[in-house]
XYZ file of N, CA, C and O in Angstrom:
700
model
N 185.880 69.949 31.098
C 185.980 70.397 32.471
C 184.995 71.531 32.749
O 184.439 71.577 33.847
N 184.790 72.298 31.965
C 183.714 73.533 31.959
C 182.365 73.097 32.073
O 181.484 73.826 32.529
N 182.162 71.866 31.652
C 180.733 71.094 31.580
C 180.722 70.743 33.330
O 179.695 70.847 34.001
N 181.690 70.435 33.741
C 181.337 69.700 35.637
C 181.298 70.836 35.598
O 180.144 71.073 35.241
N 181.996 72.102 35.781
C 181.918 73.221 36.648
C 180.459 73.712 36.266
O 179.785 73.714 37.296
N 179.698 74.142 35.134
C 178.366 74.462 35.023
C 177.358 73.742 35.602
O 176.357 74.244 36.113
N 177.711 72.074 35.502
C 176.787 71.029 36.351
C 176.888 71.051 37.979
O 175.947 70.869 38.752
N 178.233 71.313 38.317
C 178.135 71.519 39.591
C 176.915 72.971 40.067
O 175.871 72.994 40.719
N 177.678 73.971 39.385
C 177.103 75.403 39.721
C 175.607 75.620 39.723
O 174.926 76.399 40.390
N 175.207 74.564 38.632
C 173.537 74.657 38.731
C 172.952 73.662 39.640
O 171.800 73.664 40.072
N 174.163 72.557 39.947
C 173.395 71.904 41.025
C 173.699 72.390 42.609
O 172.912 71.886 43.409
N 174.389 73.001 43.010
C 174.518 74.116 44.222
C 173.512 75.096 44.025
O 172.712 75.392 44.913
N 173.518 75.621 42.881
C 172.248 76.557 42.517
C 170.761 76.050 43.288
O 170.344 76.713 44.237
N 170.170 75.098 42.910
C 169.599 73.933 43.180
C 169.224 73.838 44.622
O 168.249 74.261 45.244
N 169.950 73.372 44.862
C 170.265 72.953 46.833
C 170.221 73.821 47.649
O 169.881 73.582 48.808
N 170.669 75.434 47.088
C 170.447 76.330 48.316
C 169.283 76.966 47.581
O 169.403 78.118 47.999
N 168.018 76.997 46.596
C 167.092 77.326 46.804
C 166.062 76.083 47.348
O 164.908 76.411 47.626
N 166.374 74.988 47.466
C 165.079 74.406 48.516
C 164.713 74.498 49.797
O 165.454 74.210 50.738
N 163.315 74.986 49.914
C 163.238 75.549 51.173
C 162.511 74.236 51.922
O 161.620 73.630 51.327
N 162.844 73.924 52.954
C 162.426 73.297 54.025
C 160.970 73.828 54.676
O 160.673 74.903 55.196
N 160.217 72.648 54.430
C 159.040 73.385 55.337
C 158.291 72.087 56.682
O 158.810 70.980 56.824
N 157.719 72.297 57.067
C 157.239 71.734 58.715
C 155.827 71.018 57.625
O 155.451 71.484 56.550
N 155.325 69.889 58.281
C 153.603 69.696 57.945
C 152.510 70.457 57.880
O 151.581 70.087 57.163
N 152.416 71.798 58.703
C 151.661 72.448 58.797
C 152.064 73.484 57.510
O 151.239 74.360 57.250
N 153.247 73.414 56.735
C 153.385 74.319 55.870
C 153.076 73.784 54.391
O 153.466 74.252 53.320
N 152.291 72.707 54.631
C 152.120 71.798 53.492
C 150.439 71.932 52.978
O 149.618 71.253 53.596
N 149.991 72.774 51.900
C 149.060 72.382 52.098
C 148.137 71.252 51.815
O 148.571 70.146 51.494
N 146.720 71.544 51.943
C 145.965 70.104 52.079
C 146.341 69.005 50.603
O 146.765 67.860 50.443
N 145.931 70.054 49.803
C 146.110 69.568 48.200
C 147.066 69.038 47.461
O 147.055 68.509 46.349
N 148.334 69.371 48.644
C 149.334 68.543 48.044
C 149.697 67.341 48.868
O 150.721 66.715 48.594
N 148.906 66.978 49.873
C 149.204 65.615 50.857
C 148.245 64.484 49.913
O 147.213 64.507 49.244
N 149.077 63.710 50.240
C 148.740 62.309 49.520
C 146.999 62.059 50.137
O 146.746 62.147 51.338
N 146.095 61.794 49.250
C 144.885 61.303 49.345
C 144.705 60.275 48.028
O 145.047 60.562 46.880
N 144.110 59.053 48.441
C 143.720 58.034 46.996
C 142.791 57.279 47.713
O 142.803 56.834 48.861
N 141.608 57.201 46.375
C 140.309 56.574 46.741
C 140.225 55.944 45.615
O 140.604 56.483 44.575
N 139.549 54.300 45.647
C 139.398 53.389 44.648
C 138.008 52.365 45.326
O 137.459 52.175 46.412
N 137.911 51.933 44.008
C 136.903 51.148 45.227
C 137.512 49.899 46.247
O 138.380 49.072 45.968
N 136.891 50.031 47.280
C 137.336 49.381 48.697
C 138.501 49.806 49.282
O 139.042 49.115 50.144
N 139.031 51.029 48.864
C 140.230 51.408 49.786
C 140.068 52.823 49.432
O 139.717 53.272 48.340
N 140.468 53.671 50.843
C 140.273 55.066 50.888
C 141.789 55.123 51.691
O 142.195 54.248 52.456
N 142.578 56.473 51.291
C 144.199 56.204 52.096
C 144.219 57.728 52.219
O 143.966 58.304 51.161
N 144.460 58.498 53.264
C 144.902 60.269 53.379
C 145.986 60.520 54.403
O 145.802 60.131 55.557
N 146.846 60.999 54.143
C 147.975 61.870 54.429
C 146.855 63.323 55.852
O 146.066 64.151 55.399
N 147.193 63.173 57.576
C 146.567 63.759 57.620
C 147.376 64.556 59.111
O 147.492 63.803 60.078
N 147.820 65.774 59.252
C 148.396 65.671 60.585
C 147.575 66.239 61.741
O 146.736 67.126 61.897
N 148.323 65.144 62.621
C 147.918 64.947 63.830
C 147.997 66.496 64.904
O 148.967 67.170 65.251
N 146.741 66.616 65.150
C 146.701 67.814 65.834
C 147.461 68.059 67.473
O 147.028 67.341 68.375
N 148.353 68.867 67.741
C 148.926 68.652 69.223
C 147.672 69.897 69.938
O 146.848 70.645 69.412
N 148.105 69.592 71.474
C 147.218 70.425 72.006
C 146.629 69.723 73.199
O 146.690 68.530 73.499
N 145.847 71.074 74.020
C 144.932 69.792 75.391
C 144.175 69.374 74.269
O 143.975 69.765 73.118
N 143.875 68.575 74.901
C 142.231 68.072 74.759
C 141.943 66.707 74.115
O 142.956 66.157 73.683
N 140.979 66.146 73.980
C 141.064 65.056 73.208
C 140.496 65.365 71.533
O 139.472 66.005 71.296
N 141.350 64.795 70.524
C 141.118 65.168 69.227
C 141.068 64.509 68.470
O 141.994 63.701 68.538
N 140.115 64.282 67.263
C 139.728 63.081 66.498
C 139.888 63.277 65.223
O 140.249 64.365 64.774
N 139.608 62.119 64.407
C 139.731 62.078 63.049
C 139.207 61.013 62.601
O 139.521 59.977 63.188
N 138.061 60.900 61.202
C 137.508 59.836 60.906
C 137.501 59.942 59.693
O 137.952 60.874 59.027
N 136.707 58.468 59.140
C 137.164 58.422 57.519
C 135.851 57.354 57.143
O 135.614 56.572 58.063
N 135.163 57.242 56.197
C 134.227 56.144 56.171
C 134.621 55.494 54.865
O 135.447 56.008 54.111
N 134.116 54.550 54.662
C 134.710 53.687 53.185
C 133.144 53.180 52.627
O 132.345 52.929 53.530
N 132.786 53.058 51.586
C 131.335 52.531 50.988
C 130.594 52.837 52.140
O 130.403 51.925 52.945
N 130.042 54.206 52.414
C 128.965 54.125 52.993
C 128.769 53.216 53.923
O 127.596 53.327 54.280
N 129.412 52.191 54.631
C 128.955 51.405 55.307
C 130.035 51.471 56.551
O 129.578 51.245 57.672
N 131.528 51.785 56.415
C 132.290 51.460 57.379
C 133.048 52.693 57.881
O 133.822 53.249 57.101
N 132.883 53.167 59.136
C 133.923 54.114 59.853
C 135.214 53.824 60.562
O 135.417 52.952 61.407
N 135.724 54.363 60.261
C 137.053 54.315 61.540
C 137.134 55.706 62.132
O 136.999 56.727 61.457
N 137.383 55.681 63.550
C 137.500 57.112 63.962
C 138.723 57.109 64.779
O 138.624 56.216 65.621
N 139.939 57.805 64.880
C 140.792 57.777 65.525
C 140.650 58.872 66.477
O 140.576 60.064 66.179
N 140.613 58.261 67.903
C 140.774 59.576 68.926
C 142.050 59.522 69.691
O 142.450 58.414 70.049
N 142.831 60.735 70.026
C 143.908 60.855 70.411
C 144.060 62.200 71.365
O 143.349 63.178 71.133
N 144.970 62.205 72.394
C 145.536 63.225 72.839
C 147.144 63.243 72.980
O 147.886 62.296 73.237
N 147.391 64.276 72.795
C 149.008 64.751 72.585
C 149.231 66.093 72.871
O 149.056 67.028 72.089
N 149.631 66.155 74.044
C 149.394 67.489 74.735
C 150.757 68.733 74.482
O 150.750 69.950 74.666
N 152.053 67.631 73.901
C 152.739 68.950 73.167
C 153.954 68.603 72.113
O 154.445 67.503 72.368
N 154.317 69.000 71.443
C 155.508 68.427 70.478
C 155.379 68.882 69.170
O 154.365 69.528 68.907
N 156.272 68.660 68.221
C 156.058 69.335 66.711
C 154.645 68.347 65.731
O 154.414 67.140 65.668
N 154.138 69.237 65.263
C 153.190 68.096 63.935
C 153.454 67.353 63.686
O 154.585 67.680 63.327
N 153.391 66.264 63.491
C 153.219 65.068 62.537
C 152.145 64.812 61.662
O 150.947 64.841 61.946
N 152.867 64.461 60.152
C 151.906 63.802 59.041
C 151.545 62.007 59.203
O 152.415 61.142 59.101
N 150.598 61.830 59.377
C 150.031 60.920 59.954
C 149.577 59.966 58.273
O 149.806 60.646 57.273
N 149.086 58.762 58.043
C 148.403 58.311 57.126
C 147.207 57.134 57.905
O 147.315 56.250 58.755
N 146.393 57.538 57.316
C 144.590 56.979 58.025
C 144.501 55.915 56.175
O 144.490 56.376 55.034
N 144.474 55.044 56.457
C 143.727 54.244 55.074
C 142.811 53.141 56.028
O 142.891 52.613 57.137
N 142.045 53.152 55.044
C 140.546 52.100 55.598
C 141.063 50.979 54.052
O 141.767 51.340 53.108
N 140.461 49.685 54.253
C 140.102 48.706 53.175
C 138.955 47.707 53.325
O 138.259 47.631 54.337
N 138.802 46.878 52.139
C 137.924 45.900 52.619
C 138.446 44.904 51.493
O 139.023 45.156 50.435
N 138.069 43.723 52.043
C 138.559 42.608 50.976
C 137.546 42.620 50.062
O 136.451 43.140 50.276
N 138.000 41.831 48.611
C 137.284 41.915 47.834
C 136.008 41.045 47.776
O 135.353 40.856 46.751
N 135.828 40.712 48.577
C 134.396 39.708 48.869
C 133.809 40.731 50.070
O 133.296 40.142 51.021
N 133.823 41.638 50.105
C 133.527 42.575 51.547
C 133.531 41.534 52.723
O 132.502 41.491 53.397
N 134.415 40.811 53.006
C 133.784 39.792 54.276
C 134.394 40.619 55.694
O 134.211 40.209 56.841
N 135.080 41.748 55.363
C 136.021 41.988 56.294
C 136.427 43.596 56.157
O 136.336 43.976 54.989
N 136.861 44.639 57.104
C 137.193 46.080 56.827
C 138.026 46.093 57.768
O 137.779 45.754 58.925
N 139.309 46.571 57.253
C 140.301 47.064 58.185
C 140.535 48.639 58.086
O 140.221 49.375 57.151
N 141.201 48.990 59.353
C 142.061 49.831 58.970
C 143.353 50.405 60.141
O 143.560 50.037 61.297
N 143.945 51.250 59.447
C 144.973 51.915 59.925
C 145.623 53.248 60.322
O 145.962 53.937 59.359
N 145.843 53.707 61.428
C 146.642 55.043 61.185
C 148.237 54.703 61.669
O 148.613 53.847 62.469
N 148.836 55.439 61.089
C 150.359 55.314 60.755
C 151.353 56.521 59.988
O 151.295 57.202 58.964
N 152.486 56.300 61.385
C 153.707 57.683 60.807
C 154.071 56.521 59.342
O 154.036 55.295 59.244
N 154.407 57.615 58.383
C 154.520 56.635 57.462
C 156.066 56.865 57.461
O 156.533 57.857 58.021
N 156.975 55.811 56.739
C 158.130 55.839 57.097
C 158.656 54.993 57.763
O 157.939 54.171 58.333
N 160.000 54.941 57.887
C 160.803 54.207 59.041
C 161.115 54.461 60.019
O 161.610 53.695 60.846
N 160.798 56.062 60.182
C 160.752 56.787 61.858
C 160.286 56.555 62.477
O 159.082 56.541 62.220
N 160.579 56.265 63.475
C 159.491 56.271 65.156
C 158.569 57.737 65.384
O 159.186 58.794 65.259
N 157.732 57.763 65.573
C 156.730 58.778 65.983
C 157.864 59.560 67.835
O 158.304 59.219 68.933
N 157.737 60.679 66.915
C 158.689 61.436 68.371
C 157.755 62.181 69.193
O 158.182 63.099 69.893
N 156.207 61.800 69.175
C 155.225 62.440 69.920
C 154.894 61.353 70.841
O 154.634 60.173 70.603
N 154.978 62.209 72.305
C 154.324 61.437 73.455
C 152.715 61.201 73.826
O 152.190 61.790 74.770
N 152.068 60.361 73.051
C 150.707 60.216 73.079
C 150.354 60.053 74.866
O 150.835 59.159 75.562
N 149.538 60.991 75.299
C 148.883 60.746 76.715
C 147.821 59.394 76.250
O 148.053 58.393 76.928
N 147.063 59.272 75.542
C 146.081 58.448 75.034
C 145.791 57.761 74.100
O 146.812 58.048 73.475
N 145.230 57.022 73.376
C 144.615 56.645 71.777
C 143.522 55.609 72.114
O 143.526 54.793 73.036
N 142.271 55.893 70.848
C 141.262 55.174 70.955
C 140.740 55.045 69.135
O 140.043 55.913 68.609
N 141.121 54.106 68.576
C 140.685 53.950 67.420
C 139.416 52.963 67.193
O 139.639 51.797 66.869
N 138.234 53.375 67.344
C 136.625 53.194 67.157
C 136.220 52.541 65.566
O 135.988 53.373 64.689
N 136.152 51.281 65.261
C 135.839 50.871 64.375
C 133.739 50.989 64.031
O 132.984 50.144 64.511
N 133.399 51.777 63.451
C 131.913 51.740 63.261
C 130.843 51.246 62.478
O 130.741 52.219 61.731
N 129.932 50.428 62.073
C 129.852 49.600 61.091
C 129.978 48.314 60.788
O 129.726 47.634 59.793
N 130.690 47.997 62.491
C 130.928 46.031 62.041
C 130.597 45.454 63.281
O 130.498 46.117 64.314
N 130.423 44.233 63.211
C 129.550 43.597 64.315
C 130.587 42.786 65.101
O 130.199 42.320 66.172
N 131.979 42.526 64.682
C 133.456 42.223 65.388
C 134.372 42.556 65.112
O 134.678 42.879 63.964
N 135.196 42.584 66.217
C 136.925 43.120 65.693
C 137.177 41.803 65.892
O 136.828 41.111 66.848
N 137.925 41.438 64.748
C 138.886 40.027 64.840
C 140.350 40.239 65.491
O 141.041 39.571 66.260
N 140.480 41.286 64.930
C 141.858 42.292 65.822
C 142.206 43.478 65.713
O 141.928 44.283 64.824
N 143.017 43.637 66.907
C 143.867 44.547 66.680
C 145.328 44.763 67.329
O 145.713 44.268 68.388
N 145.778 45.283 66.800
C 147.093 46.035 67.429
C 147.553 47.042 67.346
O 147.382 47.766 66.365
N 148.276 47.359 68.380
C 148.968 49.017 69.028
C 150.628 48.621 68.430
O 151.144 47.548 68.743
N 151.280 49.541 67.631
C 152.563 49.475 67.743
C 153.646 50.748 68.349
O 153.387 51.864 67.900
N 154.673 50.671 69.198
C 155.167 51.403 69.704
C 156.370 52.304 68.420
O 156.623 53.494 68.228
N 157.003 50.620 67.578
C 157.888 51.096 66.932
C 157.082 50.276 65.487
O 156.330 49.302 65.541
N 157.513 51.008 64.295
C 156.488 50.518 63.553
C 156.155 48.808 63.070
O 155.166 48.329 62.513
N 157.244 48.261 63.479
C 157.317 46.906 63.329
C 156.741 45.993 64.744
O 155.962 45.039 64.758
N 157.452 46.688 65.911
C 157.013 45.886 67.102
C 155.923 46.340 68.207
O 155.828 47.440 68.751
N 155.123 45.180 68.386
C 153.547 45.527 69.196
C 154.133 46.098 70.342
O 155.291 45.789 70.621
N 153.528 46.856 71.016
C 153.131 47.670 72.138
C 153.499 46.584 72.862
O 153.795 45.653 72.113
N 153.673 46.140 74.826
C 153.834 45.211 75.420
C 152.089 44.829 75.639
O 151.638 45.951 75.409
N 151.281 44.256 75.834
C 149.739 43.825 75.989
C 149.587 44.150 77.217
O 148.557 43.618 77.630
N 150.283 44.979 78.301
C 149.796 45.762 79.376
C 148.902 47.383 79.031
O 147.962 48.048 79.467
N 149.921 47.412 77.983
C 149.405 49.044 77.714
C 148.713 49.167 76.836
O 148.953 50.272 76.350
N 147.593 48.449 76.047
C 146.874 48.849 75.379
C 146.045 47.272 75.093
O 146.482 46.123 75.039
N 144.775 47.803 74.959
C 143.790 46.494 75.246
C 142.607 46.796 73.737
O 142.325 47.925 73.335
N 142.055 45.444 73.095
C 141.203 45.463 72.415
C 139.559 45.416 73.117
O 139.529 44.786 74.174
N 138.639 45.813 72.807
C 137.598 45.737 73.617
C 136.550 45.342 72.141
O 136.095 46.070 71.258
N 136.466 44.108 72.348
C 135.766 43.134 71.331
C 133.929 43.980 71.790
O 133.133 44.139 70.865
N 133.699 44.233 72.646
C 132.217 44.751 72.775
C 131.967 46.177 72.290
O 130.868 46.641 71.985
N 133.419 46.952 72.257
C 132.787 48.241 72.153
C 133.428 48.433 70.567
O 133.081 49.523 70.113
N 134.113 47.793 69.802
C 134.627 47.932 68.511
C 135.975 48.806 69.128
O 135.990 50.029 68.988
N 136.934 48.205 69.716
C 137.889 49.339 70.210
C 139.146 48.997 70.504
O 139.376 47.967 71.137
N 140.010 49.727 70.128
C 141.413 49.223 70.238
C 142.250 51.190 71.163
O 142.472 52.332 70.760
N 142.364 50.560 72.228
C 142.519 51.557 72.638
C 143.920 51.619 73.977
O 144.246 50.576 74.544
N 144.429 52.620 74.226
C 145.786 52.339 75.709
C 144.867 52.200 76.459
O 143.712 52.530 76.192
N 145.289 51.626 77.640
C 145.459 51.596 78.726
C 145.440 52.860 80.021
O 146.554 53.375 79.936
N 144.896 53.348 80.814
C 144.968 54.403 81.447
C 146.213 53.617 82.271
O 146.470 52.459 82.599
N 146.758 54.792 82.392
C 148.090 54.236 84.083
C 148.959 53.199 83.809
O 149.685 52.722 84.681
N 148.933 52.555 81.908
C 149.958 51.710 81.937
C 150.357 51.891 80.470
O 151.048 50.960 80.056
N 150.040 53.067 79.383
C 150.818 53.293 78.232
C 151.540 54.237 78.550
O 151.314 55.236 79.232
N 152.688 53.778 77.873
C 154.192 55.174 77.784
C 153.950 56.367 77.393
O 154.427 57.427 77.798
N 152.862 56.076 76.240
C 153.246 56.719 75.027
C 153.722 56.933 74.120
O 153.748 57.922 73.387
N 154.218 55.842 74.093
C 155.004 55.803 72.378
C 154.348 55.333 71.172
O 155.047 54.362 70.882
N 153.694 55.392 70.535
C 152.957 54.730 69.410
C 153.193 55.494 67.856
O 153.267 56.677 67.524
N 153.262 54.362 67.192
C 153.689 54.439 65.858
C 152.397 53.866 64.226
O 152.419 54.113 63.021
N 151.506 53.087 65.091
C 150.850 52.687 64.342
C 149.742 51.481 64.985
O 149.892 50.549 65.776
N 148.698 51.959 64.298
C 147.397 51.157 64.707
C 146.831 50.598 63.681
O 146.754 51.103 62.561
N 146.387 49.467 64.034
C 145.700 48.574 63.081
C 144.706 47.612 63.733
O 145.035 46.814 64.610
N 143.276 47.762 63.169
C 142.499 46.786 63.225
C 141.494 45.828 62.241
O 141.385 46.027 61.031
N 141.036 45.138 62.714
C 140.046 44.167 61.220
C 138.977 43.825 61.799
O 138.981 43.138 62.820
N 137.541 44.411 61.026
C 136.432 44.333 61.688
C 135.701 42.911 60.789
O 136.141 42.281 59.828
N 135.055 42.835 61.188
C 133.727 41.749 60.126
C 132.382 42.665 60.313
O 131.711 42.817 61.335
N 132.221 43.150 59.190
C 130.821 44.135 58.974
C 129.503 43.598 59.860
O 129.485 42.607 60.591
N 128.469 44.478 59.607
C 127.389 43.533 60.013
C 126.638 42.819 59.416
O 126.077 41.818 59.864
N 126.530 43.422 57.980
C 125.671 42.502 57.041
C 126.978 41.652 56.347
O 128.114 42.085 56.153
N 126.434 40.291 56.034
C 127.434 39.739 55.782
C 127.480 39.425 53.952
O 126.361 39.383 53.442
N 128.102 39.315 53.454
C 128.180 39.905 51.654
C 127.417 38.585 51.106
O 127.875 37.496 51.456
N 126.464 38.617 50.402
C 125.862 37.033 49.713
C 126.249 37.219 48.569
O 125.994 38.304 48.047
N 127.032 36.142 47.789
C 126.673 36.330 46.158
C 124.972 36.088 45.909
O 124.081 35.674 46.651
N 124.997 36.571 44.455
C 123.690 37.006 44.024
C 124.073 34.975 42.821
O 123.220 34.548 42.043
């Protein structure tokens, strides 16, 4: 019986020294970053504030993604940006995403995720909740400009996750 009471006592011990901290109290070095070849993945939070605010990531020298966003007020969020490419390079995607099963509790005024480096988007999609697409009023792909972006005057704002798939410009030959 003396053994639970010491196991308890050190595990209360335990529990009231963990301190709770916000994203911004996290620093850089301990957020998830992994690079391999053809996939780059970072842990990155999303800046609130006026203005419009970006974030980009390139993969082999050849492919960008740039996420632009505005979010004019609410707590931080840790965000995750990963780029890939298949293993025949025929193709580069990528993604930003609350990671998790939470819904993103930030009211996006905007989003514009800029694929750079490829000569088509085969797709994309906007998700509100992380499983289900946006309705196709509020957010449109723009096959000419590499762009997956809302809608002025018809997104909510709710978004949880973006994803698109480019086809590079040079196209991969075996040797």
């Amino acid at each position: 019986m003396a053994s639970v009471g010491k196991s308890l006592l050190l595990f209360l011990c335990l529990v009231s020294s963990i301190v709770f901290v916000t994203p911004v109290d996290i620093p850089d070095e301990y957020k998830f970053k992994y690079e391999d070849d053809g996939l780059y993945a970072e842990d990155f939070d999303l800046e609130i504030g006026k203005g419009l605010k970006t974030f980009e990531r390139n993969l082999d020298d050849v492919f960008t993604c740039r996420l632009s966003y505005e979010i004019p007020k609410g707590e931080t969020e840790t965000w995750r940006f990963t780029l890939n490419t298949a293993a025949d390079k025929s193709s580069y995607s990528c993604f930003a995403e609350r990671p998790g099963p939470k819904n993103s509790e930030l009211n996006f005024k905007q989003f514009k995720m800029s694929l750079i480096g490829v000569k088509e988007i085969n797709n994309g999609e906007a998700y509100g909740e992380p499983s289900v697409s946006l309705p196709a009023e509020e957010y449109m792909v723009d096959k000419h400009k590499m762009e997956v972006s809302s809608r002025r005057g018809k997104f909510k704002g709710n978004l949880s996750r973006l994803a698109a798939l480019g086809i590079p410009l040079q196209p991969h030959t075996e040797l």
